[in-house]
Coordinates of C-alpha atoms in Angstrom, one line a residue:
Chain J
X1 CA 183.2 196.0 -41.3
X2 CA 180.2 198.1 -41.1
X3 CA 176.8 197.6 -42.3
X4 CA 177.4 198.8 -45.8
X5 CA 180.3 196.4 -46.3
X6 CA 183.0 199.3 -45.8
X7 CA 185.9 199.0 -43.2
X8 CA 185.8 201.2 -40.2
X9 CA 188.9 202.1 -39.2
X10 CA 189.6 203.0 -35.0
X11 CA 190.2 206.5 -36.1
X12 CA 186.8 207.1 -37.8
X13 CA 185.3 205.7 -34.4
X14 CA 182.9 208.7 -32.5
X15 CA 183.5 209.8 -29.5
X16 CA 180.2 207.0 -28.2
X17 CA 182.0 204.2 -30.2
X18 CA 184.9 204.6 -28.0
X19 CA 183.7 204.4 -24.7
X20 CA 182.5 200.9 -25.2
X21 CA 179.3 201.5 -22.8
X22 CA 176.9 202.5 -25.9
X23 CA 178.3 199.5 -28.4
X24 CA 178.4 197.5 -25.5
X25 CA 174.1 197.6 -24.7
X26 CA 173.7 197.6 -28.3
X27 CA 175.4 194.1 -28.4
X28 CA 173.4 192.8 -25.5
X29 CA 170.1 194.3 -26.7
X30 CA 170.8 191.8 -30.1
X31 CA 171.9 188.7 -27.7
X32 CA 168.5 188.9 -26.0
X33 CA 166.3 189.6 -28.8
X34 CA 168.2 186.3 -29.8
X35 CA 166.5 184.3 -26.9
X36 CA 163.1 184.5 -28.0
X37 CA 163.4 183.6 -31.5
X38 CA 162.2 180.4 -32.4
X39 CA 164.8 177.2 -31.6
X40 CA 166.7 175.3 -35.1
X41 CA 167.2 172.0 -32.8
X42 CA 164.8 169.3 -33.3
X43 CA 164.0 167.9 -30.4
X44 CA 165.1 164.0 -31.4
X45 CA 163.1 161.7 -30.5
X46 CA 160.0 163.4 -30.4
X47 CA 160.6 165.4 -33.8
X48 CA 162.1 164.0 -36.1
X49 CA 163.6 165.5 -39.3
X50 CA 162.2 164.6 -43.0
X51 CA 164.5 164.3 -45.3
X52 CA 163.4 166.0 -49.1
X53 CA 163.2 163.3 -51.9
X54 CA 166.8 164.5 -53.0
X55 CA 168.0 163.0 -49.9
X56 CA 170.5 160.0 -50.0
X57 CA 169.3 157.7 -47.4
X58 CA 169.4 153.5 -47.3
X59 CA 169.2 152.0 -50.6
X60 CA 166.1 150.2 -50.9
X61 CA 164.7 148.0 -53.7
X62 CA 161.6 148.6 -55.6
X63 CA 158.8 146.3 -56.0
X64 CA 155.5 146.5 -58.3
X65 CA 152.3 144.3 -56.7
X66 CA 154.9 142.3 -55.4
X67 CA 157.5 141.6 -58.3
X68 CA 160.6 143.5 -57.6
X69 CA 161.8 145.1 -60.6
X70 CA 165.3 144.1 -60.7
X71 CA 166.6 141.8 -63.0
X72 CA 169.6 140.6 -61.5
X73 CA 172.2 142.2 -64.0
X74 CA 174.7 142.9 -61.5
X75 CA 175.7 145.9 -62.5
X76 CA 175.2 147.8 -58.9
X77 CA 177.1 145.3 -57.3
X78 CA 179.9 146.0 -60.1
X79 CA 180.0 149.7 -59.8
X80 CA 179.5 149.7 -55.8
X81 CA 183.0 151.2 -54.5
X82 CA 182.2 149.4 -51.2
X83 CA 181.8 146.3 -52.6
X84 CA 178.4 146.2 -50.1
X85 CA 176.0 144.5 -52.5
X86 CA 175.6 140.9 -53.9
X87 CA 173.4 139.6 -56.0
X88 CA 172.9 136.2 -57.2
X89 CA 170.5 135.9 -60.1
X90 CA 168.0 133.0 -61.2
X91 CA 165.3 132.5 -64.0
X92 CA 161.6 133.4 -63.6
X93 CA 158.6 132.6 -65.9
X94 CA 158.0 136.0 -65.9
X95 CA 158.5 138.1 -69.0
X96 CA 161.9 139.9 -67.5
X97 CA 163.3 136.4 -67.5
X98 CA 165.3 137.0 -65.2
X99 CA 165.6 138.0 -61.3
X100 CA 167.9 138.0 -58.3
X101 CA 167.4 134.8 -55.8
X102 CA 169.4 136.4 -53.2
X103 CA 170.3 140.2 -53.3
X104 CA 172.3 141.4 -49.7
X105 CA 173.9 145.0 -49.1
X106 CA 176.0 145.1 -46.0
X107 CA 175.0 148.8 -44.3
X108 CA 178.3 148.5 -42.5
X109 CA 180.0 148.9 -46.2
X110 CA 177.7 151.0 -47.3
X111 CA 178.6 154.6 -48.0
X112 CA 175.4 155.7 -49.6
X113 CA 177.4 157.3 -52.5
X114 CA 174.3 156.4 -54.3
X115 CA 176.0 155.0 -57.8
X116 CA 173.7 151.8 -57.6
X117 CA 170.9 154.1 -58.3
X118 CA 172.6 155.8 -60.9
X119 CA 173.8 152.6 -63.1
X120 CA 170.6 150.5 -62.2
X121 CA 169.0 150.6 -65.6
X122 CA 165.6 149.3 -64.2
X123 CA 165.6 151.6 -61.5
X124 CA 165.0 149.2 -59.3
X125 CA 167.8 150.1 -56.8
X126 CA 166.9 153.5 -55.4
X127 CA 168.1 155.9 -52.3
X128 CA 165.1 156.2 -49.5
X129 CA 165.0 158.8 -47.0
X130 CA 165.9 156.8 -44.3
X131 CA 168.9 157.3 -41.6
X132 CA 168.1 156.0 -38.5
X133 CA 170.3 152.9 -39.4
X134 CA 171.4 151.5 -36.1
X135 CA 172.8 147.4 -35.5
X136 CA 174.0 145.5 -32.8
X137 CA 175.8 142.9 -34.7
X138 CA 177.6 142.4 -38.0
X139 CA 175.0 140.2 -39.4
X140 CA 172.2 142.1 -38.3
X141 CA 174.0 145.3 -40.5
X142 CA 173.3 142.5 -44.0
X143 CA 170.0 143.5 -45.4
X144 CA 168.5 140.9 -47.0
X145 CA 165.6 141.4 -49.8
X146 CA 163.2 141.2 -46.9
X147 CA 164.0 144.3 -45.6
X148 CA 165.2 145.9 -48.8
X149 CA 162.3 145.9 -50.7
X150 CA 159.9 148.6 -50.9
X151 CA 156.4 149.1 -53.0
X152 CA 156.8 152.0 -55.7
X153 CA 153.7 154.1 -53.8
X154 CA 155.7 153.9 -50.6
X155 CA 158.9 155.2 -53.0
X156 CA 156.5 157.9 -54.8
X157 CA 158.7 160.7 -53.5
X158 CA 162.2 159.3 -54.8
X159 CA 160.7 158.3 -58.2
X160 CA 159.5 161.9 -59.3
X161 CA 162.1 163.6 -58.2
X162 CA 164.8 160.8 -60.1
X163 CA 162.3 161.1 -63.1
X164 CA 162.1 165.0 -63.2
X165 CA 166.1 165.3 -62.4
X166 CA 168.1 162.7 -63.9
Chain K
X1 CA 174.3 183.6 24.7
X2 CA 173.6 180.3 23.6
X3 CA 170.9 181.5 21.8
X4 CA 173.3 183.8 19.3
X5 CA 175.5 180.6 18.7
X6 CA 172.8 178.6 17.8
X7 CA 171.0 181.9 15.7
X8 CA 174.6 181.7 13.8
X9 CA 174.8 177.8 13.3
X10 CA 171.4 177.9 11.5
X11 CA 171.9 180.9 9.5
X12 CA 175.3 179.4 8.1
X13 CA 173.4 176.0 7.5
X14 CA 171.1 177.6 5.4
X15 CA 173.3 179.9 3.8
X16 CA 175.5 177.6 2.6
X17 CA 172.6 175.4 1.7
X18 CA 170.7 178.3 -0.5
X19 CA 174.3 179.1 -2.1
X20 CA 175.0 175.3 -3.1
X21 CA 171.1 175.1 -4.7
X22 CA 171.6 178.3 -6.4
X23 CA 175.1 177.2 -8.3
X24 CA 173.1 173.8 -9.4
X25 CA 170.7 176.8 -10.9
X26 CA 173.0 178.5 -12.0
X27 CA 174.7 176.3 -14.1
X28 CA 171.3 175.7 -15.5
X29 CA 170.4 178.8 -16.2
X30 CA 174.0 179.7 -17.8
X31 CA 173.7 176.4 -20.0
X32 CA 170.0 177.1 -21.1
X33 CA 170.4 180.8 -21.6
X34 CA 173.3 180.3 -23.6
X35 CA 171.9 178.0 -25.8
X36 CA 168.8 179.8 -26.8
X37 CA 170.7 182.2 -27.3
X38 CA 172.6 180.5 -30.1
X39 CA 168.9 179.0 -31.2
X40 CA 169.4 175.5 -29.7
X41 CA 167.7 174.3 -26.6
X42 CA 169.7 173.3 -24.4
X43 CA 170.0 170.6 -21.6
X44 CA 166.3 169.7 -21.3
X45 CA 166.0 165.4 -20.7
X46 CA 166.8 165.4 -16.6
X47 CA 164.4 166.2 -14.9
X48 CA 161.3 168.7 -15.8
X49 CA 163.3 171.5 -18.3
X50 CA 166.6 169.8 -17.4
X51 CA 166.7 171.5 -14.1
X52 CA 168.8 168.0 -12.9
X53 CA 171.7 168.1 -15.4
X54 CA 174.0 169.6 -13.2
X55 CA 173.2 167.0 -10.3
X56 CA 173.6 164.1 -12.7
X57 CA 177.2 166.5 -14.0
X58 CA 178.2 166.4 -10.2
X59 CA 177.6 162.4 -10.2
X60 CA 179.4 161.7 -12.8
X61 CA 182.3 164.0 -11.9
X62 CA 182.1 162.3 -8.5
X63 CA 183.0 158.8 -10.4
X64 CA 185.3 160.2 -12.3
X65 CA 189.0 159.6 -11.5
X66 CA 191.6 162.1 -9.4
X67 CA 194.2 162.4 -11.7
X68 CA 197.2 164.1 -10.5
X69 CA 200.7 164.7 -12.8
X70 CA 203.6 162.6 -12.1
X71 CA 205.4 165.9 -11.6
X72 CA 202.8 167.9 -10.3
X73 CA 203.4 169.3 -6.4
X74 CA 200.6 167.0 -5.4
X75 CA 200.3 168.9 -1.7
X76 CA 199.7 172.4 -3.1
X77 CA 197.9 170.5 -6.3
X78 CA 195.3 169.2 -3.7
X79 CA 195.0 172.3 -1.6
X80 CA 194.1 175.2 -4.4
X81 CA 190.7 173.9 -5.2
X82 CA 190.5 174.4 -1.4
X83 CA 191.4 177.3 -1.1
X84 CA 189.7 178.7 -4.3
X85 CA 186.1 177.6 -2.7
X86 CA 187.2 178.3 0.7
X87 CA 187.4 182.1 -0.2
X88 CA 184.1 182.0 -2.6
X89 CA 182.1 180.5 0.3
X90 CA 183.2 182.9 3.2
X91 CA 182.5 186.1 1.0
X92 CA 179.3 186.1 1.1
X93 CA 179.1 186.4 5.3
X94 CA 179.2 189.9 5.5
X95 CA 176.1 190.5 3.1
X96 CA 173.1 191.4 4.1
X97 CA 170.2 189.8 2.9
X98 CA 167.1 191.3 4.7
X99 CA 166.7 193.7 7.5
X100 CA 166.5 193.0 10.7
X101 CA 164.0 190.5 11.9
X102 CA 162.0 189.9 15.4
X103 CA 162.4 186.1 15.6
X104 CA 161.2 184.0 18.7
X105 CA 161.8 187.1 21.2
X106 CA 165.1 188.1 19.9
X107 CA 166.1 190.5 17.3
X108 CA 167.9 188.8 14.4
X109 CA 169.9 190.2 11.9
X110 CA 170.2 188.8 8.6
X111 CA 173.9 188.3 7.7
X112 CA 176.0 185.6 8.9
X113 CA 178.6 187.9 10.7
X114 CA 177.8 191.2 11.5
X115 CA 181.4 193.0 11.0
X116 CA 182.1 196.6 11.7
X117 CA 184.4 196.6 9.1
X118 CA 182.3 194.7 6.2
X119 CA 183.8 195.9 3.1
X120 CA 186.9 195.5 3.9
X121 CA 187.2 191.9 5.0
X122 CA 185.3 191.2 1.7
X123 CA 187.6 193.3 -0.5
X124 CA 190.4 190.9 1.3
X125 CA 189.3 188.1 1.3
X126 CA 188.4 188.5 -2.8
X127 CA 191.8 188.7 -2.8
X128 CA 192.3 185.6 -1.4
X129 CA 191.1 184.2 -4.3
X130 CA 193.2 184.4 -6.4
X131 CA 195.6 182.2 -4.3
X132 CA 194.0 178.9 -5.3
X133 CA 194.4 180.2 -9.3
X134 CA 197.7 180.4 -8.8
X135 CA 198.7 177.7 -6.6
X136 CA 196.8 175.7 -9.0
X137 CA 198.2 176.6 -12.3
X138 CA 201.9 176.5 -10.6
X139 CA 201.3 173.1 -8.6
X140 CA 199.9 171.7 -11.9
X141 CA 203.9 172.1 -13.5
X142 CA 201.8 172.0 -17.1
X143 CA 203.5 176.0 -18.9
X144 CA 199.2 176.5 -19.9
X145 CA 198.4 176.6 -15.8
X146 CA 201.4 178.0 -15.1
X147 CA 200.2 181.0 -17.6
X148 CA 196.8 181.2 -16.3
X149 CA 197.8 181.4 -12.8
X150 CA 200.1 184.0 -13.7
X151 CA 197.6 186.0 -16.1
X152 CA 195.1 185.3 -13.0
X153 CA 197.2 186.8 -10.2
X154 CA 197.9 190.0 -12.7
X155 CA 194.1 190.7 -13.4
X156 CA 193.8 190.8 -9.9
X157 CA 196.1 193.4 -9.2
X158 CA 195.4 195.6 -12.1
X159 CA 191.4 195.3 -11.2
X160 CA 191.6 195.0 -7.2
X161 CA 192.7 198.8 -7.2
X162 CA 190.1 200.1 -9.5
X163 CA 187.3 198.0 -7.3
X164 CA 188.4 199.5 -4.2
X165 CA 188.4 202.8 -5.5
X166 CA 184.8 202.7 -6.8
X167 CA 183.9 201.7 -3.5
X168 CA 185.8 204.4 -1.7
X169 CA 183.0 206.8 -3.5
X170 CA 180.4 204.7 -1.6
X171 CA 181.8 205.0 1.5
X172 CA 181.8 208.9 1.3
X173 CA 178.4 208.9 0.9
X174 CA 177.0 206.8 3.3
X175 CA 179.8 207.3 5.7
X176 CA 180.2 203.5 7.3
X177 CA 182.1 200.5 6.7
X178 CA 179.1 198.7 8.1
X179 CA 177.3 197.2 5.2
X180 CA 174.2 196.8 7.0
X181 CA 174.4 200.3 7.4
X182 CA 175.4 200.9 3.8
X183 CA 172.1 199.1 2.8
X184 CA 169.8 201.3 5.4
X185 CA 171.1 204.3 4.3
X186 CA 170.3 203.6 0.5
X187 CA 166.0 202.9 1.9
X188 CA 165.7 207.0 1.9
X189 CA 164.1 208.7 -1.4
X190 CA 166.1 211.7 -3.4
X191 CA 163.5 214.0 -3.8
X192 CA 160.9 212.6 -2.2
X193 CA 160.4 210.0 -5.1
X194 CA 163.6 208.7 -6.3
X195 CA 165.1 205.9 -4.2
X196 CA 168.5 207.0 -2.9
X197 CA 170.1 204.3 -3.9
X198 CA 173.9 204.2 -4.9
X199 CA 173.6 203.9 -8.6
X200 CA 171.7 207.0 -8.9
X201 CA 174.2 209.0 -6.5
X202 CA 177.5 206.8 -7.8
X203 CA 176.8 205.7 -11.5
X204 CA 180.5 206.1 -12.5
X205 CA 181.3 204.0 -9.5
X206 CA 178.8 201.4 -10.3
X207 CA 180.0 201.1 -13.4
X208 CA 184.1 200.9 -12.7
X209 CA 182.8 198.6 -9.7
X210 CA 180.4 196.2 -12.2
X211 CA 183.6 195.8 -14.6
X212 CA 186.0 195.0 -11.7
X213 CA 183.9 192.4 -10.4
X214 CA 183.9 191.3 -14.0
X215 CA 187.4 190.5 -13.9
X216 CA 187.7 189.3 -10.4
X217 CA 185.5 186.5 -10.8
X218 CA 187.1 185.7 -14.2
X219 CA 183.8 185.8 -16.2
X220 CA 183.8 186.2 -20.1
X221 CA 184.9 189.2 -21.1
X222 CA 187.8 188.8 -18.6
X223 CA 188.1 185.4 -18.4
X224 CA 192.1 185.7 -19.5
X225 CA 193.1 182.8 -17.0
X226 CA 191.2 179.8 -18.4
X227 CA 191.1 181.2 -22.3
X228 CA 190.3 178.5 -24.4
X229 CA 191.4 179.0 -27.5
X230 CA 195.1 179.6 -26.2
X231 CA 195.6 178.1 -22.8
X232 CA 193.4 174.6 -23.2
X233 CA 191.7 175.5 -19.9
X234 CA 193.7 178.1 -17.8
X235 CA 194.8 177.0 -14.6
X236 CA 192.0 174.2 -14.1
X237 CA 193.7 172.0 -17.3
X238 CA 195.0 169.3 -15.1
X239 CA 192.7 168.6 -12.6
X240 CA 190.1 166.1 -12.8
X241 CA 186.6 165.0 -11.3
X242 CA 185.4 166.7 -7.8
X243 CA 188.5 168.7 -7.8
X244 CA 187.6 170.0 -11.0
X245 CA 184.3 170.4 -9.7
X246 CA 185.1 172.6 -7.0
X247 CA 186.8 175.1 -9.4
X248 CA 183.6 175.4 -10.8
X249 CA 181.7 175.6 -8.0
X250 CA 184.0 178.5 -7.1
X251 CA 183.6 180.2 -9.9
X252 CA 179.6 180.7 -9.8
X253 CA 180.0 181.1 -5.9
X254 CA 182.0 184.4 -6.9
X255 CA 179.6 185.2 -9.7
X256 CA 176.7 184.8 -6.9
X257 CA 179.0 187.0 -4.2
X258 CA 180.0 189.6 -6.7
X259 CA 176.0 189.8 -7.6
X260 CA 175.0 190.0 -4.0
X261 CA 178.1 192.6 -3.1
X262 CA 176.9 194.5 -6.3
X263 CA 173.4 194.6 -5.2
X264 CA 174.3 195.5 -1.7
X265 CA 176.4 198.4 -2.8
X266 CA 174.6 199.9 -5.4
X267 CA 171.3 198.6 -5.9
X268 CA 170.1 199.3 -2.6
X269 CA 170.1 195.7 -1.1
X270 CA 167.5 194.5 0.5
X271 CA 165.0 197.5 -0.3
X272 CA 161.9 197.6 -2.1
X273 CA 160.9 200.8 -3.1
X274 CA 157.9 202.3 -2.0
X275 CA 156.9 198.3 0.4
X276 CA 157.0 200.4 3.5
X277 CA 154.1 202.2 2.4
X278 CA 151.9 198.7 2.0
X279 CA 151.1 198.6 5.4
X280 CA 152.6 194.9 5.7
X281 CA 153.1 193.3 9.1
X282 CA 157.0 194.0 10.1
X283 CA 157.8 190.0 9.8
X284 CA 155.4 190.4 6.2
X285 CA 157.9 193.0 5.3
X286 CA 160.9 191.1 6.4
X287 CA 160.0 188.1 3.7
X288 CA 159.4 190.5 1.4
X289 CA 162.8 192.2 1.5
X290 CA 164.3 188.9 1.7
X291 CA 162.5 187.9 -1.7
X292 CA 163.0 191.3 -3.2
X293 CA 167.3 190.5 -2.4
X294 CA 167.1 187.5 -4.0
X295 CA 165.4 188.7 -7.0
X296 CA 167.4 191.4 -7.6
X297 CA 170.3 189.3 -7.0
X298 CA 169.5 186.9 -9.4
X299 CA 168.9 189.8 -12.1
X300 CA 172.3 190.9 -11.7
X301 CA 173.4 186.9 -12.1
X302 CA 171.5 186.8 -15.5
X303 CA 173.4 190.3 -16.6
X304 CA 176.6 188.3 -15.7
X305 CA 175.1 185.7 -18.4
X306 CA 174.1 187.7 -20.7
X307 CA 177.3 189.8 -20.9
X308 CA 179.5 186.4 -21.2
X309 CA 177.7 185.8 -24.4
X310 CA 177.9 188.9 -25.8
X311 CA 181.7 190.6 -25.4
X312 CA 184.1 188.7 -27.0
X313 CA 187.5 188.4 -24.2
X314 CA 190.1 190.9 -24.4
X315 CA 193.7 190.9 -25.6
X316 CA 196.0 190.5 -22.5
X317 CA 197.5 193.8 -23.5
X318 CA 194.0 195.3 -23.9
X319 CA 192.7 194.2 -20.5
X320 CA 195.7 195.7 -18.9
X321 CA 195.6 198.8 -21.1
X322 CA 191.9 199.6 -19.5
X323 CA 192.5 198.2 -16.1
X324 CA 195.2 200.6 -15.9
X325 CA 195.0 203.9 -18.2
X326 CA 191.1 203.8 -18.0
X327 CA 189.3 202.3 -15.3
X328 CA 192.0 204.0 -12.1
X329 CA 192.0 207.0 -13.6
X330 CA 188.1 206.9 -13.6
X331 CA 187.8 205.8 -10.8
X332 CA 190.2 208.1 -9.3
X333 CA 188.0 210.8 -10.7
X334 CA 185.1 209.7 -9.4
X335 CA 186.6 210.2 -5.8
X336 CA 188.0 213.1 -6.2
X337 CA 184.2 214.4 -8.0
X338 CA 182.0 213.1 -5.1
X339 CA 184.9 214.8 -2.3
X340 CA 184.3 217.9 -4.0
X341 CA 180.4 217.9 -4.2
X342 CA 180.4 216.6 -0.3
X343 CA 182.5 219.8 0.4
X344 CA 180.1 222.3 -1.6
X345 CA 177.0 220.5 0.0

């Protein structure tokens, strides 16, 4: 194919196309301009990549001033396909009456298909931009609501972007 | 006469020393050029730039098991990688990398053997080579060696002929087998300005002579024995840790002897245009020149890079349809031209 999409044929070649010599420095004048353009590797450990809020990361849970805002209905751990998430609710003076006394998701089950964050109806249960997700044991992999819970400043990102496209 | 064995012993020392440092650069250099090339980086943790990685690849092939098939010829299975660096190593005698050198009384010539007849024992023992391909791909009793060894052993025919034909244009114009001689007869200028070097009085030859070497050291565009995507790995598929390793350290020992033959014949070795003029001291000089062979040396290495990345490999029937039907009768030509303008001049 040639540059304006139309098929050269080996007939239509000139007389320079055909002795390879011409086509041939052509091709190595590209493959070394090639060397000094700027690299697409991240170098890992150093730099690290930043997801955009419409990234799927770890499920995390969202808490306001310390109250998370999940009320325990159980409907994430219904629809989860993994079956990675259990919750175990319990009653709370506050005015949501209820919230969840134990809430787990096993990130060995999890396949961050993100439908917990699309049924929660709180949005309490949302998708962080996290991926370095890396355990030595099976019960290390079972996030308890220690480590799942997140403050909605830290979650800004996520938020605005569920609010603006949902 | 002691002194010349022990001049000999410490030149081959070294020799083989610079040529086993230069493949660990090598390597480097191919893996890093080809990535930025591709817009990655590269191997860069071991070591400052990575420059280690192929020490740390030559440890772990070192720990790796020798596997050898059940119904593989396990003699001849052993004895190709042998062979293969055998030949690569020994090539590189006849070369001369600097001129000749007042050294603790004596006068020293740089080049491990000082032949009379210095093209032609490399042209044979490049032929050689391609022993240890096929021994290797026929010992392995796997139908993917078996077809690399053959393709090998083919390539080497149709190419051999063409490469010492390009040369035989060389030879007519300096007039010597001696490639010492080859290289001082290349310091004169054309014209007074113009170093008379062999590309500018035999660029057909250079050029059928740059494609041979191409093929005979089975880099990329002719790399028809250990294709990939249709023979797993060529002749090399089943052999494992240092024997593997010694395939490879063939392969960029030939890419480093084709480089230096290249730069001997055509690029006008060890000279640096216009250095006599400097007014250096003659052992000044003599490092120069040295320096000035192994850079151009490693220029020609980085074209043999470059050009692996950039030509995708031939069709069988393709490579044999321009070894034969173009390159010979080229390089036929070319003889044939440079007898006729040495007859009129």
């Amino acid at each position: 194919m040639g540059s304006n999409g139309k098929i050269i044929r080996k007939k239509d070649l000139n007389i320079w196309q055909k002795a390879y010599l011409t086509e041939i420095f052509k091709g190595l004048r590209l493959t070394i301009s090639q060397i000094f353009k700027p690299k697409f590797t991240y170098l890992y450990p150093e730099v690290r990549f930043k997801p955009q809020p419409s990234f799927r990361g770890r499920p995390v849970l969202v808490h306001e001033n310390g109250t998370e805002r999940c009320v325990a209905c159980g409907l994430c751990s219904r629809v989860c396909p993994a079956l990675a998430i259990e919750v175990q609710a319990s009653e709370t003076e506050l005015e949501k009456e209820r919230y969840p006394i134990k809430f787990e998701i096993n990130m060995v089950r999890c396949i961050f298909c993100g439908f917990c964050e699309e049924v929660c109806p709180e949005e309490a249960i949302i998708m962080s931009n996290e991926y370095e997700l890396v355990f030595t044991s099976q019960e290390e992999a079972i996030f308890g609501k220690e480590r799942l819970l997140k403050s909605t400043e830290e979650m800004k990102d996520r938020l605005e972007f569920l609010r603006a496209h949902r | 006469m002691d002194n010349v064995y022990l001049v000999s012993v410490v030149k081959f020392v070294m020799y083989v020393a610079i040529v086993l440092i230069s493949v660990i650069l090598i390597g480097w250099l191919e893996r890093r050029i080809s990535a930025f090339m591709q817009n990655r980086t590269g191997p860069n943790r071991v070591g400052p730039f990575g420059l280690l990685q192929i020490l740390i690849d030559v440890v772990k092939l070192l720990l790796k098991e020798d596997i050898v098939p059940k119904s593989a010829n396990k003699r001849i299975h052993d004895l190709a990688p042998i062979i293969s660096i055998a030949v690569a190593l020994s090539t590189f005698a006849v070369v001369p990398f600097g001129n000749t050198i007042e050294m603790f009384g004596s006068e020293v010539k740089l080049m491990i053997a000082d032949v009379n007849v210095g093209i032609l024992y490399m042209l044979s023992i490049t032929s050689l080579g391609v022993y240890g391909l096929t021994l290797a791909g026929w010992a392995s009793n796997n139908k993917y060696s078996l077809l690399g060894g053959l393709r090998s052993s083919a390539q080497m025919i149709s190419y051999e002929l063409s490469m010492g034909l390009s040369i035989i244009g060389v030879l007519m114009v300096s007039g010597t087998l001696r490639l010492d001689q080859i290289v001082l007869h290349q310091t004169s200028y054309l014209g007074g300005w113009l170093p008379a070097w062999n590309i500018f009085l035999q660029p057909v030859a250079f050029i059928t002579f740059a494609v041979a070497a191409f093929a005979e050291t089975n880099r990329l565009p002719f790399d028809l024995p250990e294709a990939e995507p249709e023979l797993v790995a060529g002749y090399h598929t089943e052999y494992t840790g240092l024997k593997f390793g010694l395939f490879m350290l063939a392969e960029y020992s030939n890419v480093i002897t084709a480089s230096a033959v290249i730069v001997t014949l055509f690029l006008g070795g060890w000279h640096l245009p216009y250095a006599e003029y400097l007014g250096l001291s003659p052992f000044g000089l003599s490092i120069l020149q040295i320096l000035t062979f192994c850079v151009k040396v490693a220029l020609v290495i980085l074209f043999f890079i470059v050009v692996r990345w950039t030509i995708p490999r031939f069709r069988y029937d393709q490579l044999m349809n321009l070894g034969w039907k173009v390159m010979l009768p080229v390089a036929i030509a070319n003889v044939l031209v440079t007898g006729l303008v040495l007859l009129v001049i």
